Structure formats: C-alpha cells, structure tokens
C-alpha cells in the first residue's frame, strides 16, 4: 500500500507533464473466461507495429450484468532488483465505467482504453452485445515522468456475485524512447 500511494503521488504530481517519452510494448495480452455461462464469446490479441502495441478483442455476455468487481495487480521487475508489487487493488467495475472514481490514475487508464470500444461502456452490461475493442493503445504521453524502465506483469481478475468470471493478463516492458 505504501508503494501504491507513492506511485499515485508520482502519477498525480507529474501528470500532464510531457517530458517523458516512453515506449510501451505489450508482449502478452490474454483473456480467459471462468464462467462460460455468462461470457459466451471472447477474443484478445496484440499486434506490434514499430514502437507500439495495439490491443484488440471482443466480449459477449449471455445475460445482463449489473455488478462486476475487478482485482487489479501489477508487478514490475528491473535489472538487478527484486520484483516488486506496484499495486493490488479491488475496484467496482460499474463505478469505474461510470467515471465514479476520483483517482486520476484509474480514470486516465480506463478512459484511454474505453475510447477504443465500439460503444460507451455502461452498466448494466448488455446481453448479446458484441463489445469490441479495436487497436487500443495507451498514449505514452499520459505516463508520469518518474516511471522506471521495467518489465511489468499486470493481472486483472473479474468476479460476478463473488464468483470467478474471467481473468486477464497483460505483460510487457516500458522503456525510454
Ligand atoms: C445463455 O442464456 C440462455 C438463457 O438464460 C440459456 O438458455 C443458454 O443456455 C445460455 N447459453 C450459454 C452458452 O450458456
Ligand atoms: C507479484 O509479486 C507477488 C509477491 O511480491 C507474488 O506473490 C505474485 O505472484 C506476483 N504476481 C505476478 C503476476 O507475477
Ligand atoms: C464480434 O466482433 C468481433 C470484431 O468485429 C468479430 O471478430 C467477432 O467475430 C464477433 N463475434 C460474434 C459472435 O459476432
Ligand atoms: C514511434 O515511432 C514513430 C515513427 O517511427 C515516431 O513518430 C513516434 O514519435 C515514436 N513514438 C515513440 C513513443 O517513441
């Protein structure tokens, strides 16, 4: 938690400052369904082009969903240093997509990916709608100045009514341009 707070402080403090120039490469983007009665179709893939990684995929729910929680954690490792956990937080997805989180870090990351979805995500999540993400990428300019060059492993674990729904893995590396 101390690390998370320090990190968020850095994000808050240096936000909007455009001196940083990073290359964010995603090596693995995977999505696995834990409850196939609710998520009936999905895909997730990453395309590399020059210095950017583009994420695409789709999701179809078999029923209207009103409540999803997401546990999000990220570990980073750097040369000659032990792997550290940068954050481990539990979020209410409906609150996140209705912009209910004041935290800038959450908002900026969510908004930068949400703009690549074929509809403005909202709760309840619609049944039988093909939610499609098309060539999403993170604008490197939103990243704070103080981030270390590192390898990161991010995991998102989704639950519906306290039961496993799906999990997602995002592995990659952040380097200076
Ligand atoms: C989707 O939901 C309907 C109605 O609830 C059910 O009959 C059907 O078997 C479900 N499909 C899958 C793939 O679970
Ligand atoms: C992250 O690090 C923690 C310990 O610091 C470890 O328990 C966990 O398995 C790691 N997670 C991943 C996705 O590597
Ligand atoms: C959903 O949309 C994606 C992207 O356009 C497409 O690849 C996929 O086949 C669609 N799935 C269904 C079941 O319509
Ligand atoms: C990526 O490469 C393109 C062209 O090769 C360049 O215009 C752009 O500034 C680069 N972006 C970063 C983040 O280095």
PDB file of N, CA and C and ligand atoms in Angstrom, residues 21-24 49-52 139-141 175-177, ligand 4:
ATOM      1  N   UNK A  21       9.166  10.341 -22.430  1.00  0.00           N
ATOM      2  CA  UNK A  21       8.926   9.744 -23.721  1.00  0.00           C
ATOM      3  C   UNK A  21       9.245   8.264 -23.581  1.00  0.00           C
ATOM      4  N   UNK A  22       8.199   7.476 -23.596  1.00  0.00           N
ATOM      5  CA  UNK A  22       8.340   6.051 -23.333  1.00  0.00           C
ATOM      6  C   UNK A  22       7.944   5.238 -24.547  1.00  0.00           C
ATOM      7  N   UNK A  23       8.419   4.018 -24.576  1.00  0.00           N
ATOM      8  CA  UNK A  23       7.873   3.031 -25.492  1.00  0.00           C
ATOM      9  C   UNK A  23       7.287   1.932 -24.602  1.00  0.00           C
ATOM     10  N   UNK A  24       6.005   1.683 -24.809  1.00  0.00           N
ATOM     11  CA  UNK A  24       5.298   0.685 -24.023  1.00  0.00           C
ATOM     12  C   UNK A  24       5.034  -0.497 -24.938  1.00  0.00           C
ATOM     13  N   UNK A  49       3.446  -2.946 -33.974  1.00  0.00           N
ATOM     14  CA  UNK A  49       3.790  -2.172 -35.172  1.00  0.00           C
ATOM     15  C   UNK A  49       4.784  -1.120 -34.752  1.00  0.00           C
ATOM     16  N   UNK A  50       5.947  -1.168 -35.340  1.00  0.00           N
ATOM     17  CA  UNK A  50       7.028  -0.262 -34.949  1.00  0.00           C
ATOM     18  C   UNK A  50       7.136  -0.238 -33.435  1.00  0.00           C
ATOM     19  N   UNK A  51       6.944   0.949 -32.849  1.00  0.00           N
ATOM     20  CA  UNK A  51       7.191   1.026 -31.411  1.00  0.00           C
ATOM     21  C   UNK A  51       5.910   1.004 -30.585  1.00  0.00           C
ATOM     22  N   UNK A  52       4.824   0.523 -31.160  1.00  0.00           N
ATOM     23  CA  UNK A  52       3.579   0.500 -30.400  1.00  0.00           C
ATOM     24  C   UNK A  52       2.928  -0.868 -30.435  1.00  0.00           C
ATOM     25  N   UNK A 139      -1.692   6.120 -24.974  1.00  0.00           N
ATOM     26  CA  UNK A 139      -0.871   7.254 -25.386  1.00  0.00           C
ATOM     27  C   UNK A 139       0.249   7.419 -24.347  1.00  0.00           C
ATOM     28  N   UNK A 140       1.475   7.239 -24.787  1.00  0.00           N
ATOM     29  CA  UNK A 140       2.606   7.252 -23.850  1.00  0.00           C
ATOM     30  C   UNK A 140       2.703   8.587 -23.110  1.00  0.00           C
ATOM     31  N   UNK A 141       2.112   9.616 -23.665  1.00  0.00           N
ATOM     32  CA  UNK A 141       2.204  10.939 -23.048  1.00  0.00           C
ATOM     33  C   UNK A 141       1.442  11.010 -21.721  1.00  0.00           C
ATOM     34  N   UNK A 175      10.107   1.168 -21.760  1.00  0.00           N
ATOM     35  CA  UNK A 175      11.478   1.677 -21.896  1.00  0.00           C
ATOM     36  C   UNK A 175      11.438   3.117 -22.381  1.00  0.00           C
ATOM     37  N   UNK A 176      12.534   3.777 -22.249  1.00  0.00           N
ATOM     38  CA  UNK A 176      12.627   5.165 -22.708  1.00  0.00           C
ATOM     39  C   UNK A 176      12.770   5.160 -24.223  1.00  0.00           C
ATOM     40  N   UNK A 177      12.100   6.096 -24.876  1.00  0.00           N
ATOM     41  CA  UNK A 177      12.191   6.157 -26.345  1.00  0.00           C
ATOM     42  C   UNK A 177      13.607   6.579 -26.747  1.00  0.00           C
TER      43      UNK A 177
HETATM   44  C1  LIG B   4       7.278   5.836 -32.655  1.00  0.00           C
HETATM   45  O1  LIG B   4       7.779   5.885 -33.969  1.00  0.00           O
HETATM   46  C2  LIG B   4       7.186   6.900 -34.756  1.00  0.00           C
HETATM   47  C3  LIG B   4       7.736   6.772 -36.170  1.00  0.00           C
HETATM   48  O2  LIG B   4       8.726   5.791 -36.268  1.00  0.00           O
HETATM   49  C4  LIG B   4       7.502   8.269 -34.132  1.00  0.00           C
HETATM   50  O3  LIG B   4       6.894   9.298 -34.890  1.00  0.00           O
HETATM   51  C5  LIG B   4       6.953   8.294 -32.721  1.00  0.00           C
HETATM   52  O4  LIG B   4       7.300   9.521 -32.091  1.00  0.00           O
HETATM   53  C6  LIG B   4       7.518   7.144 -31.926  1.00  0.00           C
HETATM   54  N1  LIG B   4       6.855   7.139 -30.628  1.00  0.00           N
HETATM   55  C7  LIG B   4       7.513   6.945 -29.510  1.00  0.00           C
HETATM   56  C8  LIG B   4       6.678   6.892 -28.282  1.00  0.00           C
HETATM   57  O5  LIG B   4       8.710   6.789 -29.472  1.00  0.00           O
END
